[in-house]
Coordinates of C-alpha atoms and ligand atoms in Angstrom, one line a residue:
X383 CA -127.9 -96.7 -141.2
X384 CA -124.3 -95.5 -141.7
X385 CA -122.5 -97.3 -144.5
X386 CA -119.6 -99.5 -143.4
X387 CA -116.2 -99.0 -145.0
X388 CA -116.8 -102.4 -146.7
X389 CA -119.7 -101.0 -148.8
X390 CA -119.2 -97.2 -148.7
X391 CA -117.5 -96.7 -152.0
X392 CA -115.8 -93.7 -150.4
X393 CA -112.3 -95.1 -150.6
X394 CA -109.6 -93.6 -152.8
X395 CA -108.7 -95.9 -155.7
X396 CA -106.4 -98.7 -154.8
X397 CA -107.1 -98.5 -151.0
X398 CA -109.9 -101.1 -151.1
X399 CA -107.6 -103.9 -150.1
X400 CA -105.7 -102.0 -147.4
X401 CA -108.3 -101.3 -144.7
X402 CA -108.6 -103.7 -141.8
X403 CA -112.3 -104.2 -142.3
X404 CA -111.5 -106.1 -145.5
X405 CA -109.8 -108.8 -143.4
X406 CA -112.0 -111.8 -142.6
X407 CA -113.8 -111.4 -139.3
X408 CA -111.9 -114.4 -137.7
X409 CA -108.6 -112.7 -138.5
X410 CA -109.7 -109.4 -137.1
X411 CA -110.9 -111.1 -133.9
X412 CA -107.4 -112.6 -133.5
X413 CA -105.7 -109.3 -134.1
X414 CA -107.8 -107.5 -131.6
X415 CA -106.4 -109.8 -128.9
X416 CA -102.9 -110.3 -130.2
X417 CA -102.0 -106.6 -131.0
X418 CA -102.7 -105.2 -127.5
X419 CA -101.0 -108.3 -126.0
X420 CA -98.0 -107.5 -128.2
X421 CA -97.8 -103.9 -127.1
X422 CA -98.0 -104.9 -123.4
X423 CA -95.3 -107.4 -124.1
X424 CA -93.0 -104.6 -125.3
X425 CA -93.7 -102.7 -122.1
X426 CA -92.9 -105.7 -120.0
X427 CA -89.7 -106.5 -121.8
X428 CA -88.6 -102.9 -121.3
X429 CA -89.5 -103.2 -117.5
X430 CA -87.3 -106.3 -117.4
X431 CA -84.5 -104.5 -119.1
X432 CA -84.8 -101.7 -116.6
X433 CA -84.5 -104.1 -113.6
X434 CA -81.4 -105.8 -115.3
X435 CA -79.8 -102.4 -115.6
X436 CA -80.7 -101.4 -112.0
X437 CA -79.1 -104.6 -110.7
X438 CA -75.7 -103.3 -111.6
X439 CA -76.2 -100.6 -108.8
X440 CA -77.7 -103.1 -106.3
X441 CA -75.4 -105.5 -104.4
X442 CA -78.1 -107.8 -103.1
X443 CA -79.3 -111.0 -104.8
X444 CA -83.0 -111.2 -105.1
X445 CA -85.7 -113.0 -107.2
X446 CA -88.7 -111.3 -108.7
X447 CA -92.1 -112.9 -108.5
X448 CA -95.8 -112.5 -108.3
X449 CA -97.9 -114.6 -105.8
X450 CA -101.4 -113.8 -107.2
X451 CA -103.0 -114.1 -110.7
X452 CA -105.9 -115.8 -112.4
X453 CA -106.5 -117.8 -115.5
X454 CA -109.5 -119.2 -117.4
X455 CA -109.8 -121.8 -114.6
X456 CA -111.6 -119.0 -112.7
X457 CA -112.5 -115.5 -113.8
X458 CA -109.3 -114.7 -115.7
X459 CA -109.4 -114.3 -119.5
X460 CA -105.9 -115.7 -120.3
X461 CA -105.0 -119.4 -120.5
X462 CA -102.3 -120.7 -118.2
X463 CA -100.0 -120.9 -121.2
X464 CA -100.6 -117.3 -122.1
X465 CA -100.0 -116.2 -118.5
X466 CA -96.7 -118.2 -118.5
X467 CA -95.5 -116.6 -121.7
X468 CA -96.1 -113.1 -120.3
X469 CA -94.5 -113.9 -117.0
X470 CA -91.4 -115.0 -119.0
X471 CA -91.5 -111.7 -121.1
X472 CA -91.7 -109.7 -117.9
X473 CA -88.5 -111.5 -116.7
X474 CA -90.2 -112.8 -113.6
X475 CA -88.4 -115.6 -111.7
X476 CA -91.7 -117.1 -110.5
X477 CA -95.4 -116.6 -111.1
X478 CA -98.2 -118.1 -109.1
X479 CA -101.7 -118.8 -110.5
X480 CA -104.3 -118.5 -107.6
X481 CA -107.6 -119.2 -109.2
X482 CA -110.8 -118.7 -107.1
X483 CA -112.7 -121.9 -107.1
X484 CA -110.4 -124.8 -106.7
X485 CA -107.1 -126.2 -108.1
X486 CA -108.1 -127.3 -111.6
X487 CA -105.3 -125.1 -112.9
X488 CA -102.6 -127.1 -111.1
X489 CA -101.8 -129.6 -113.9
X490 CA -101.4 -126.9 -116.5
X491 CA -99.3 -124.7 -114.1
X492 CA -96.9 -127.6 -113.6
X493 CA -96.6 -128.1 -117.4
X494 CA -95.8 -124.4 -117.9
X495 CA -93.5 -123.8 -114.9
X496 CA -95.9 -121.7 -112.9
X497 CA -96.5 -122.2 -109.2
X498 CA -99.8 -123.1 -107.7
X499 CA -102.0 -121.2 -105.2
X500 CA -105.7 -120.5 -104.7
X501 CA -107.9 -117.6 -103.6
X502 CA -111.2 -118.6 -102.2
X503 CA -113.7 -116.0 -100.9
X504 CA -113.5 -116.0 -97.1
X505 CA -115.4 -114.0 -94.4
X506 CA -115.1 -110.3 -95.3
X507 CA -112.0 -110.9 -97.4
X508 CA -110.6 -113.1 -100.1
X509 CA -107.9 -115.4 -98.8
X510 CA -104.7 -115.9 -100.8
X511 CA -103.2 -119.4 -100.2
X512 CA -99.8 -120.7 -101.4
X513 CA -98.4 -124.2 -101.3
X514 CA -101.5 -126.2 -100.4
X515 CA -102.0 -129.3 -102.5
X516 CA -105.7 -129.6 -101.6
X517 CA -108.6 -127.2 -102.1
X518 CA -109.2 -125.1 -99.0
X519 CA -112.8 -124.3 -98.0
X520 CA -112.9 -121.2 -95.7
X521 CA -115.1 -121.0 -92.6
X522 CA -116.8 -117.9 -91.2
X523 CA -113.7 -116.8 -89.3
X524 CA -110.7 -115.3 -91.2
X525 CA -108.3 -115.7 -88.3
X526 CA -109.2 -119.4 -87.9
X527 CA -108.8 -119.9 -91.6
X528 CA -105.3 -118.3 -91.5
X529 CA -104.3 -120.7 -88.7
X530 CA -105.8 -123.7 -90.4
X531 CA -104.0 -123.0 -93.7
X532 CA -100.7 -122.6 -91.8
X533 CA -101.4 -125.9 -89.9
X534 CA -101.9 -127.7 -93.2
X535 CA -98.5 -126.4 -94.4
X536 CA -99.8 -123.6 -96.6
X537 CA -98.9 -119.9 -96.5
X538 CA -102.0 -117.6 -96.2
X539 CA -102.0 -113.9 -97.3
X540 CA -104.6 -111.2 -97.4
X541 CA -105.1 -109.9 -100.9
X542 CA -106.2 -106.3 -101.7
X543 CA -106.9 -105.5 -97.9
X544 CA -108.7 -102.2 -98.6
X545 CA -110.4 -103.1 -101.9
X546 CA -109.4 -103.1 -105.5
X547 CA -109.3 -100.9 -108.6
X548 CA -111.5 -99.3 -109.9
X549 CA -114.4 -99.2 -107.4
X550 CA -114.3 -101.9 -104.7
X551 CA -113.8 -100.3 -101.3
X552 CA -114.0 -102.4 -98.2
X553 CA -116.2 -101.4 -95.2
X554 CA -114.5 -100.6 -91.9
X555 CA -115.7 -104.0 -90.6
X556 CA -113.4 -105.7 -93.1
X557 CA -110.4 -103.6 -92.1
X558 CA -111.1 -104.2 -88.5
X559 CA -111.1 -108.0 -89.1
X560 CA -107.4 -107.8 -89.9
X561 CA -106.5 -106.8 -86.3
X562 CA -107.6 -110.3 -85.2
X563 CA -105.2 -112.3 -87.5
X564 CA -102.3 -114.3 -86.0
X565 CA -99.0 -112.4 -85.9
X566 CA -97.1 -112.0 -88.1
X567 CA -99.2 -112.3 -91.3
X568 CA -98.7 -111.5 -95.0
X569 CA -100.7 -108.8 -96.7
X570 CA -100.7 -107.2 -100.2
X571 CA -99.7 -103.5 -100.0
X572 CA -99.9 -103.1 -103.8
X573 CA -102.4 -105.0 -105.9
X574 CA -102.6 -104.6 -109.6
X575 CA -106.1 -105.9 -110.3
X576 CA -107.5 -104.3 -113.5
X577 CA -104.4 -102.2 -114.0
X578 CA -102.0 -102.4 -116.9
X579 CA -98.5 -100.8 -117.1
X580 CA -98.8 -99.3 -113.6
X581 CA -100.2 -101.1 -110.6
X582 CA -100.4 -98.3 -108.0
X583 CA -103.8 -96.6 -107.5
X584 CA -105.9 -95.1 -104.6
X585 CA -106.8 -98.6 -103.3
X586 CA -103.1 -99.3 -102.8
X587 CA -102.6 -95.9 -101.1
X588 CA -105.4 -97.1 -98.7
X589 CA -103.7 -100.5 -98.2
X590 CA -100.5 -98.7 -97.3
X591 CA -102.2 -96.4 -94.9
X592 CA -103.8 -99.5 -93.3
X593 CA -100.5 -101.3 -93.2
X594 CA -98.8 -98.3 -91.4
X595 CA -101.7 -98.3 -88.9
X596 CA -101.3 -102.0 -88.1
X597 CA -97.6 -101.7 -87.9
X598 CA -97.8 -98.6 -85.6
X599 CA -100.1 -100.6 -83.3
X600 CA -97.3 -103.1 -82.9
X601 CA -98.5 -105.8 -85.3
X602 CA -96.0 -107.5 -87.6
X603 CA -97.4 -107.4 -91.1
X604 CA -95.1 -108.5 -93.9
X605 CA -95.8 -106.9 -97.3
X606 CA -96.3 -108.5 -100.7
X607 CA -96.8 -106.9 -104.1
X608 CA -99.0 -108.9 -106.5
X609 CA -100.6 -108.2 -109.8
X610 CA -103.9 -110.1 -109.3
X611 CA -103.7 -110.2 -113.1
X612 CA -107.0 -111.4 -114.6
X613 CA -105.4 -111.3 -118.1
X614 CA -101.9 -111.7 -119.5
X615 CA -101.9 -107.9 -120.0
X616 CA -101.8 -107.3 -116.2
X617 CA -98.7 -109.5 -115.6
X618 CA -95.5 -107.9 -114.2
X619 CA -96.9 -104.5 -113.2
X620 CA -95.8 -105.1 -109.6
X621 CA -93.7 -107.8 -107.9
X622 CA -91.9 -108.8 -104.8
X623 CA -88.1 -108.8 -104.9
X624 CA -87.3 -111.8 -102.6
X625 CA -84.0 -112.2 -100.7
X626 CA -83.8 -115.9 -101.0
X627 CA -80.6 -118.0 -101.5
X628 CA -82.1 -119.7 -104.6
X629 CA -85.2 -119.6 -106.8
X630 CA -86.8 -122.7 -105.6
X631 CA -90.4 -122.7 -104.2
X632 CA -89.6 -123.8 -100.6
X633 CA -86.7 -121.2 -100.3
X634 CA -88.9 -118.4 -101.8
X635 CA -91.8 -119.2 -99.5
X636 CA -89.5 -119.3 -96.4
X637 CA -88.2 -115.8 -97.3
X638 CA -91.7 -114.4 -98.1
X639 CA -93.1 -115.8 -94.8
X640 CA -90.2 -114.0 -93.0
X641 CA -90.8 -110.7 -94.7
X642 CA -87.5 -110.9 -96.6
X643 CA -88.6 -109.0 -99.7
X644 CA -89.3 -105.5 -101.0
X645 CA -92.4 -104.7 -103.1
X646 CA -91.8 -102.8 -106.4
X647 CA -93.0 -101.6 -109.7
X648 CA -89.3 -100.9 -110.6
X649 CA -87.0 -99.5 -107.9
X650 CA -84.8 -101.9 -106.0
X651 CA -84.6 -101.3 -102.2
X652 CA -83.0 -102.6 -99.1
X653 CA -83.1 -101.5 -95.4
X654 CA -81.3 -102.7 -92.3
X655 CA -80.8 -101.6 -88.8
X656 CA -77.2 -102.7 -88.1
X657 CA -77.2 -106.3 -89.2
X658 CA -80.9 -106.8 -88.9
X659 CA -82.7 -106.9 -92.2
X660 CA -86.2 -106.6 -93.5
X661 CA -88.9 -108.6 -91.7
X662 CA -86.7 -109.1 -88.6
X663 CA -86.7 -107.6 -85.1
X664 CA -83.8 -105.4 -84.2
X665 CA -82.5 -106.2 -80.8
X666 CA -80.1 -103.3 -80.8
X667 CA -80.5 -99.8 -82.1
X668 CA -77.7 -99.8 -84.6
X669 CA -77.3 -97.5 -87.6
X670 CA -79.9 -97.4 -90.3
X671 CA -78.6 -98.6 -93.7
X672 CA -80.6 -97.6 -96.7
X673 CA -80.2 -98.6 -100.4
X674 CA -82.2 -97.6 -103.4
X675 CA -81.5 -98.2 -107.1
X676 CA -83.3 -97.5 -110.4
X677 CA -81.5 -97.2 -113.7
X678 CA -84.2 -94.7 -114.9
X679 CA -83.5 -92.4 -112.0
X680 CA -84.9 -91.8 -108.5
X681 CA -87.2 -88.9 -107.8
X682 CA -88.0 -89.2 -104.1
X683 CA -87.1 -91.4 -101.1
X684 CA -88.8 -91.5 -97.8
X685 CA -88.1 -93.0 -94.4
X686 CA -91.3 -93.9 -92.6
X687 CA -91.5 -94.9 -88.9
X688 CA -94.4 -95.4 -86.4
X689 CA -97.0 -94.3 -89.0
X690 CA -95.4 -91.1 -90.1
X691 CA -92.8 -89.8 -92.5
X692 CA -89.6 -89.3 -90.7
X693 CA -87.4 -87.9 -93.5
X694 CA -87.5 -87.2 -97.3
X695 CA -84.7 -87.1 -99.9
X696 CA -84.8 -85.8 -103.5
X697 CA -82.1 -87.5 -105.5
X698 CA -82.8 -85.5 -108.7
X699 CA -82.7 -88.5 -111.0
X700 CA -79.6 -90.3 -109.6
X701 CA -79.8 -94.0 -110.2
X702 CA -78.4 -95.1 -106.9
X703 CA -78.5 -93.9 -103.3
X704 CA -76.7 -95.5 -100.3
X705 CA -77.1 -94.0 -96.9
X706 CA -76.0 -94.8 -93.3
X707 CA -77.5 -92.7 -90.5
X708 CA -78.2 -93.1 -86.8
X709 CA -81.6 -94.5 -86.0
X710 CA -83.6 -91.6 -84.7
X711 CA -84.2 -91.9 -80.9
X712 CA -87.9 -91.2 -81.4
X713 CA -88.5 -94.5 -83.4
X714 CA -90.5 -97.0 -81.3
X715 CA -92.1 -99.8 -83.3
X716 CA -90.9 -100.1 -86.9
X717 CA -89.1 -98.4 -89.7
X718 CA -89.6 -98.8 -93.5
X719 CA -88.1 -97.1 -96.6
X720 CA -89.8 -96.3 -99.9
X721 CA -89.0 -94.8 -103.3
X722 CA -90.6 -93.2 -106.3
X723 CA -88.7 -93.2 -109.6
X724 CA -88.7 -90.3 -112.1
X725 CA -91.6 -91.9 -114.0
X726 CA -93.7 -92.4 -110.9
X727 CA -92.9 -96.2 -110.4
X728 CA -92.9 -97.0 -106.7
X729 CA -91.1 -99.4 -104.3
X730 CA -91.5 -100.2 -100.6
X731 CA -89.3 -102.2 -98.3
X732 CA -90.7 -104.5 -95.7
X733 CA -90.2 -103.0 -92.2
X734 CA -87.5 -103.7 -89.7
X735 CA -89.3 -104.2 -86.4
X736 CA -88.1 -102.9 -83.0
X737 CA -88.5 -105.0 -79.9
Ligands
LIG1962 ZN1 -109.4 -111.2 -104.7
LIG1963 ZN1 -107.4 -112.4 -107.2

């Protein structure tokens, strides 16, 4: 059996008291949780600083928030208090806790300033629900559940529509089920489950491909970006930047339900056709107005329409791009705008729809 440092006698003189193994086990257990949490906190504080700097380039008012995370009230490992502390470090304006099996987290969420949702398992998908005061028990029909949640005054959304990191990939039947949902509906296009620092992975690339497919078929699908954090370490990796007049739950939910947000890991984005903004239908084919800002520099910008890339720009690290151009005649159903920053962080606008 290999000797442990505690008993090896191989230490240089005077170092006996300086190795971590000499700490009491209880203290080491605490450190093994607290240290990584502290490191992630530094990353989140830096991300918040970056957004603050980017705001100087971005003329729109928006609130940053996450509509999907879990605590120890279901399968998360963080307490509600720990999740709240990290959301604050990340500089988020709002954070929902959406535990899986009820609303036992509600009282603690109210105490710590977090907003309350739920995420029961439904037919072929999980079902994200915001703003319902009572536990929702899904049926065997996802479209009926969405309608029923809305009827009761809640806001339904589809989390991780194609699967989640690292290995859950939904079958075609699950993707097909989304074509039956009432129009418009809300869907995560970036989900950060089991990711830290960066949320975007192949399951999100699949969600975006699915989103473009639904949009190109004429469906209105408003996008959300949520961490699905199951630990405080996962908070803040992706968020929705909501164009609401104030940061109060009813105003934020109205804006989200109308698609008035962009989804981001860092870049700030806006898109309009004439005076018609994200989530709305353009009745006239006015000029396209595009905005992108990231204090750490923009690497690539893309305009996507009708399921294909229409145009690409390479800003070479510029922190701000503002463009006005005619809407190409070929565009039929929708147009959206996306960015990658110099360090690979991504952002996506919601679409403007064409009638
Ligand atoms: Zn889920
Ligand atoms: Zn979840």
